[in-house]
XYZ file of N, CA and C in Angstrom:
432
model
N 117.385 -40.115 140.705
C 117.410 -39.755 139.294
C 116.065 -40.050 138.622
N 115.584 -41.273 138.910
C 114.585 -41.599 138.302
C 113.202 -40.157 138.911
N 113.104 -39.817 139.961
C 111.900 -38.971 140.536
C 112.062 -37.487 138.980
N 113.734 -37.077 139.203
C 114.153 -36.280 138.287
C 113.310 -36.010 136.689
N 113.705 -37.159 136.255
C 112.946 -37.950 135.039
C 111.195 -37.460 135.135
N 111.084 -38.111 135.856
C 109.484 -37.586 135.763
C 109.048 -36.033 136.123
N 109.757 -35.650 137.164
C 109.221 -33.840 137.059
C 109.699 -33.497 136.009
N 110.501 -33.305 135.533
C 111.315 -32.605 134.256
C 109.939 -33.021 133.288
N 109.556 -34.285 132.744
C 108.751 -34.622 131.742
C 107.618 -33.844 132.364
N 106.927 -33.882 133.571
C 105.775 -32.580 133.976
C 106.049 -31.404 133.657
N 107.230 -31.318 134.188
C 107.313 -29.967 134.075
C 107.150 -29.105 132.868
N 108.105 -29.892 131.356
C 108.024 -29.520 130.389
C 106.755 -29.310 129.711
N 105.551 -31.009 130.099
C 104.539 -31.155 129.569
C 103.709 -29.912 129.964
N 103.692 -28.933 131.014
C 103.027 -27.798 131.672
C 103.588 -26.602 131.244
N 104.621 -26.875 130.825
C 105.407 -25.247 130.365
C 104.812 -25.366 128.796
N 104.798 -26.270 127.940
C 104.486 -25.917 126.937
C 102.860 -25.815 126.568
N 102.409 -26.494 127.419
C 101.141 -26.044 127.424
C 100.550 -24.920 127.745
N 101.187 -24.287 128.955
C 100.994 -22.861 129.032
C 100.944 -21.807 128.227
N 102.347 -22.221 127.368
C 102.775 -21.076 126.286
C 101.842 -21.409 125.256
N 100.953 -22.606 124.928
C 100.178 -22.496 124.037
C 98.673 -21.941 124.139
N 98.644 -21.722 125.653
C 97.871 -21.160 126.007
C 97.260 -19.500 126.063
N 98.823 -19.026 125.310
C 99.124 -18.027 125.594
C 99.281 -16.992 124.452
N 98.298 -16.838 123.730
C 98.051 -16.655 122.356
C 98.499 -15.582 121.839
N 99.071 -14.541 122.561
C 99.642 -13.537 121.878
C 99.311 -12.500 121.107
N 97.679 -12.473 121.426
C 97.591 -11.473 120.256
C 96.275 -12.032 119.287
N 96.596 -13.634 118.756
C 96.201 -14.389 118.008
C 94.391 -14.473 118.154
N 93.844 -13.919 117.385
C 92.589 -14.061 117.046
C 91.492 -15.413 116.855
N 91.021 -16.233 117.762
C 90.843 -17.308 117.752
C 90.134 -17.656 116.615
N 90.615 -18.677 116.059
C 89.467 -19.135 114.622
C 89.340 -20.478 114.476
N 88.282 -20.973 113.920
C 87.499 -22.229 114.114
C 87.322 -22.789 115.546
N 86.543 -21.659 115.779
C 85.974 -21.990 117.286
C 85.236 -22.677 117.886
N 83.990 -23.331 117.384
C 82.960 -24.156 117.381
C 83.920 -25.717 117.296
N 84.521 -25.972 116.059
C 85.295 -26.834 116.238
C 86.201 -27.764 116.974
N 87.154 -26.382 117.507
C 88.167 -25.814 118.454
C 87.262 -26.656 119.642
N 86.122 -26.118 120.272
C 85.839 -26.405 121.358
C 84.909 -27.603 121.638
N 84.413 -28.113 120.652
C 83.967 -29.150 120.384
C 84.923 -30.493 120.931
N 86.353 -30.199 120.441
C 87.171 -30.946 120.398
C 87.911 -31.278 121.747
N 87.947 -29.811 122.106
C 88.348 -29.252 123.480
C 87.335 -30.137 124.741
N 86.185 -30.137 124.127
C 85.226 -30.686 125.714
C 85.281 -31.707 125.531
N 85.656 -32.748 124.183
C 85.498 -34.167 123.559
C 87.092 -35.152 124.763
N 88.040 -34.162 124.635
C 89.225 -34.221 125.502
C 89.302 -34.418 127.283
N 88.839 -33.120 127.281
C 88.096 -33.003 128.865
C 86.897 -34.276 129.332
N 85.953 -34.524 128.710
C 85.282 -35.523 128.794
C 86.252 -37.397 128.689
N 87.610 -37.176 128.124
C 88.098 -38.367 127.851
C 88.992 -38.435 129.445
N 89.259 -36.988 129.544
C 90.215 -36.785 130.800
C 89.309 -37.471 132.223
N 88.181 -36.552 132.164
C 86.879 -36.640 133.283
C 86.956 -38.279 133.677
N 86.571 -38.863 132.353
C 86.301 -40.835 132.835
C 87.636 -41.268 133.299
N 88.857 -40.589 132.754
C 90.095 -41.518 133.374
C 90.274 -41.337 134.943
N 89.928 -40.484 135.234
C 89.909 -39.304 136.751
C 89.328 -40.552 137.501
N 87.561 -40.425 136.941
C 86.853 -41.535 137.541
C 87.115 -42.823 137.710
N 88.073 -43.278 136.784
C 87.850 -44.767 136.772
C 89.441 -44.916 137.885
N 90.190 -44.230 137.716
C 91.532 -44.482 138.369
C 91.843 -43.356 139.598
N 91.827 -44.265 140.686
C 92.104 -43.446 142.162
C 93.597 -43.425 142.283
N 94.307 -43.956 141.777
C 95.919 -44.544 141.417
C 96.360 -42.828 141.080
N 95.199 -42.261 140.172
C 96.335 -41.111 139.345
C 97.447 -40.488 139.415
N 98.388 -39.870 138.892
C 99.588 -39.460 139.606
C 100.294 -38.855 138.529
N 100.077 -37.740 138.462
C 100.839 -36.475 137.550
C 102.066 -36.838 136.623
N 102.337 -36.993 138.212
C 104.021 -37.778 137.385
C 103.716 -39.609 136.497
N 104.968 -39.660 136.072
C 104.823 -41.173 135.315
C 105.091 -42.495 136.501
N 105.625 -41.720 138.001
C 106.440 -42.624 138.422
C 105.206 -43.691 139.021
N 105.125 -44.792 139.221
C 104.130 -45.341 139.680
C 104.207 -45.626 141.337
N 102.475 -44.918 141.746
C 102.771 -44.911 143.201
C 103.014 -45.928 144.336
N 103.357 -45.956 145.197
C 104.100 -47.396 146.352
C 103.048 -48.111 146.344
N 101.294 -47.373 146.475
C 100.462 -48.643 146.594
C 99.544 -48.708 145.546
N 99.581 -48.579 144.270
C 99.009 -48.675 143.621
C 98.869 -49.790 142.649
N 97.386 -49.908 141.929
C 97.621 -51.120 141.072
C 96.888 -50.980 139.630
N 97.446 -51.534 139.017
C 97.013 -51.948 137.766
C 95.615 -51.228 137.442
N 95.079 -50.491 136.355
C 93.818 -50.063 136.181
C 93.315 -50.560 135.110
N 92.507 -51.502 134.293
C 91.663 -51.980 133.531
C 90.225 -51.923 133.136
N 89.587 -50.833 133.909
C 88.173 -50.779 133.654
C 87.768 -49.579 133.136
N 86.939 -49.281 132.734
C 86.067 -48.017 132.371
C 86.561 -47.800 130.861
N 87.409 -46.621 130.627
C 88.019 -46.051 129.496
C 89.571 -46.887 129.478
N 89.660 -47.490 130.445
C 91.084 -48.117 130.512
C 91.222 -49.410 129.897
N 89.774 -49.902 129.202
C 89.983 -51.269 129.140
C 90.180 -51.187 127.616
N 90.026 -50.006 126.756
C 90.511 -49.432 125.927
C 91.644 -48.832 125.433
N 92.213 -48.167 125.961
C 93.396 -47.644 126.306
C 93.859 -47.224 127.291
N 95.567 -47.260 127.598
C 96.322 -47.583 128.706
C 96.611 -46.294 129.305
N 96.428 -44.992 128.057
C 96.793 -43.720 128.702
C 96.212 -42.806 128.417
N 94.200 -43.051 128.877
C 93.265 -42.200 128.303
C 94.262 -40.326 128.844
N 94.346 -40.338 130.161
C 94.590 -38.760 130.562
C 95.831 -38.321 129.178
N 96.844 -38.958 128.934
C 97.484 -38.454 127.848
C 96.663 -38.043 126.458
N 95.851 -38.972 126.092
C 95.089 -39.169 125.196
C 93.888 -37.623 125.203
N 93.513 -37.587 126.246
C 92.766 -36.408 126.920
C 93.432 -35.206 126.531
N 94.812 -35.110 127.185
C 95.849 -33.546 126.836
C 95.958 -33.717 125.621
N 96.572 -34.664 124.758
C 96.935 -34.307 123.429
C 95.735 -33.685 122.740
N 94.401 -34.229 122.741
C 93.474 -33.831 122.060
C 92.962 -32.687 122.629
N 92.720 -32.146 123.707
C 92.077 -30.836 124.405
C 93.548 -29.612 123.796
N 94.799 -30.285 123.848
C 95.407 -28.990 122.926
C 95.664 -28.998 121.066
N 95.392 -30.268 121.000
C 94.862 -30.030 119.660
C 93.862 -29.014 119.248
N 92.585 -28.994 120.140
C 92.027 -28.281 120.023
C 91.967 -26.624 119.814
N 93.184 -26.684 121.042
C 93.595 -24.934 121.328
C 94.646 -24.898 119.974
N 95.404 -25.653 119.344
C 95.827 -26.013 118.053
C 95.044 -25.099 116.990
N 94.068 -25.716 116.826
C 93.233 -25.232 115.901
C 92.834 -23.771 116.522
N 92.316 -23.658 117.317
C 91.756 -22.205 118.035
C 93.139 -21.166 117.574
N 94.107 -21.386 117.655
C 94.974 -20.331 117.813
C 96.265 -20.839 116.597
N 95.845 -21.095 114.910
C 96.789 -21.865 114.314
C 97.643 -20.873 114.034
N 98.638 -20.711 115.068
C 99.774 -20.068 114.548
C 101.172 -20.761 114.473
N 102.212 -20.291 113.863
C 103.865 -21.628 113.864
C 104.140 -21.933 115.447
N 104.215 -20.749 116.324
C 104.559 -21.190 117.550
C 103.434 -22.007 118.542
N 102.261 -22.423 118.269
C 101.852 -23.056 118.662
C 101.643 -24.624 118.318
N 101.905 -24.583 116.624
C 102.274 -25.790 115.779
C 103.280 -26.571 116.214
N 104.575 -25.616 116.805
C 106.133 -25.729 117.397
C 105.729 -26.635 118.679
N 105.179 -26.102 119.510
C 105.046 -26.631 120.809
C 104.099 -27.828 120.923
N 103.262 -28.040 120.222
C 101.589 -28.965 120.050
C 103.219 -30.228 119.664
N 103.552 -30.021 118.445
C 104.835 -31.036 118.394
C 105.518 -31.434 119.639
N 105.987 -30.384 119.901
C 106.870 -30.667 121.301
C 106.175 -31.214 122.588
N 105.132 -30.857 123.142
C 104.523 -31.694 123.595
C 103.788 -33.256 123.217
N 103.679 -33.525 122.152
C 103.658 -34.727 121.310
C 104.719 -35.559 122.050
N 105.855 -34.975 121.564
C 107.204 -35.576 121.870
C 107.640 -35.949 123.413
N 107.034 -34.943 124.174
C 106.778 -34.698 125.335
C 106.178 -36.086 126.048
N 105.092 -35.940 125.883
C 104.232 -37.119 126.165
C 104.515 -38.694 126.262
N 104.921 -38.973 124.729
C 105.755 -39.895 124.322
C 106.330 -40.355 125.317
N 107.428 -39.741 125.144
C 108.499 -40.023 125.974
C 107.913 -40.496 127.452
N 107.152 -39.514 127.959
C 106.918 -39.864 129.336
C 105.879 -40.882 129.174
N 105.149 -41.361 128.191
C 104.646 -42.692 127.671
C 104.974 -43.795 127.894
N 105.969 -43.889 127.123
C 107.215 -45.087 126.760
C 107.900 -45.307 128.397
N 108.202 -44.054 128.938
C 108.445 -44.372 130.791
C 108.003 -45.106 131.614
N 106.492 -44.482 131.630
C 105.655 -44.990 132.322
C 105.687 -47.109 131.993
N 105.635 -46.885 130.746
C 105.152 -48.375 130.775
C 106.372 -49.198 130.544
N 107.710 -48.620 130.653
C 108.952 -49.099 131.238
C 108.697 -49.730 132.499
N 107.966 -48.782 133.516
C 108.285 -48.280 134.942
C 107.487 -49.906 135.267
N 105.743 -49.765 134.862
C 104.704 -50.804 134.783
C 105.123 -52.142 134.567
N 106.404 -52.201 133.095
C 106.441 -53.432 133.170
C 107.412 -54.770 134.194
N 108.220 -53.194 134.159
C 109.212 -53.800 135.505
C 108.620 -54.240 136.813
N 107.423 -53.917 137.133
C 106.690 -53.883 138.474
C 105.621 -55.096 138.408
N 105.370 -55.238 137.194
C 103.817 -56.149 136.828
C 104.285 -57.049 135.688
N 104.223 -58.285 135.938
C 103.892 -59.234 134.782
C 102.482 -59.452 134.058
N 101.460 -58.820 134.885
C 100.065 -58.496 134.413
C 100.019 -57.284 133.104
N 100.931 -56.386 133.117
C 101.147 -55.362 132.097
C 101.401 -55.931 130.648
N 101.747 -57.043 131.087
C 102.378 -57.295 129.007
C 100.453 -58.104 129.181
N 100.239 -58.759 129.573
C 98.611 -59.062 129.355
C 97.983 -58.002 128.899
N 97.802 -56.755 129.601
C 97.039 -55.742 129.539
C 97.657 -54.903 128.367
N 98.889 -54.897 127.987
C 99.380 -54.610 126.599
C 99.116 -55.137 125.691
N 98.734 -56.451 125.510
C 98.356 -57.126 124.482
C 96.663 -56.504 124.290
N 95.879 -56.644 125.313
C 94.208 -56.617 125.101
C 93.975 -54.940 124.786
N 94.962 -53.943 124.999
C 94.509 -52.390 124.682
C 95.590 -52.049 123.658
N 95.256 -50.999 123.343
C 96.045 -49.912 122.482
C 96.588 -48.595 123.587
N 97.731 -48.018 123.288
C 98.097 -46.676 123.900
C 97.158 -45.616 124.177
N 96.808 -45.029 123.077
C 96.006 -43.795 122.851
C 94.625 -43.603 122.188
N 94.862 -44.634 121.160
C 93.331 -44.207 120.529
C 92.661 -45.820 120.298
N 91.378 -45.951 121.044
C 91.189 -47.514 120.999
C 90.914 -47.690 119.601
N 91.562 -49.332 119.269
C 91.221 -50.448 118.084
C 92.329 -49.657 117.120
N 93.232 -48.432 117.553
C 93.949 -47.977 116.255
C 95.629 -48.087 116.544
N 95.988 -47.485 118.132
C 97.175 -46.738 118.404
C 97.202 -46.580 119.841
């Protein structure tokens, strides 16, 4: 059940990203912005890549993996989330239409959730995690 849990949260997190990808028609505007924001994301994604060989799509945490604290991590606990939310913020702005407003939410929610999992999953596994909870923030360092 638990493996369940985590594809479903991929899965969703990829379906709605797709469809926001998927503009319909929609005439891109504030583009400079848009992509500014977009490479600012990708660049947050890029250092988490680097700093953590652990990575793993899913939330579930892998058999040999450990704890990550350095680079962008010693900042926050879930730069790659931090990375997607903001790289489709971006496409947000590029394409502001309701059904992409709809989904940018829903993936919000999305995330979350598989957020709050993950560091379910972490704390059950690590007594080092409530340490490393105390010294970072989630998503955006010194704020959230």
């Amino acid at each position: 059940m638990q493996k369940f849990k985590g594809y479903s949260l991929v899965f969703s997190q990829f379906f709605l990203i797709l469809i926001m990808l998927l503009p319909l028609g929609t005439e891109p505007q504030n583009l400079l912005l848009a992509l500014i924001i977009i490479i600012f994301g990708g660049g947050v994604g890029i250092l988490a890549l680097y700093c953590n060989r652990f990575f793993n799509i899913r939330p579930d945490i892998k058999e040999d993996a450990s704890l990550v604290t350095t680079g962008v991590y010693s900042y926050i606990r879930h730069p790659m989330y931090t990375a997607v939310l903001t790289m489709m913020f971006g496409v947000t702005l590029l394409y502001p239409v309701t059904y992409v407003f709809i989904c940018y939410a829903l993936l919000v929610l999305t995330l979350f959730t598989k957020l709050f999992y993950e560091e379910s999953l972490w704390k059950a596994q690590s007594s080092e995690y409530e340490d490393y909870m105390r010294g970072t923030k989630r998503l955006v360092p010194f704020i959230f």
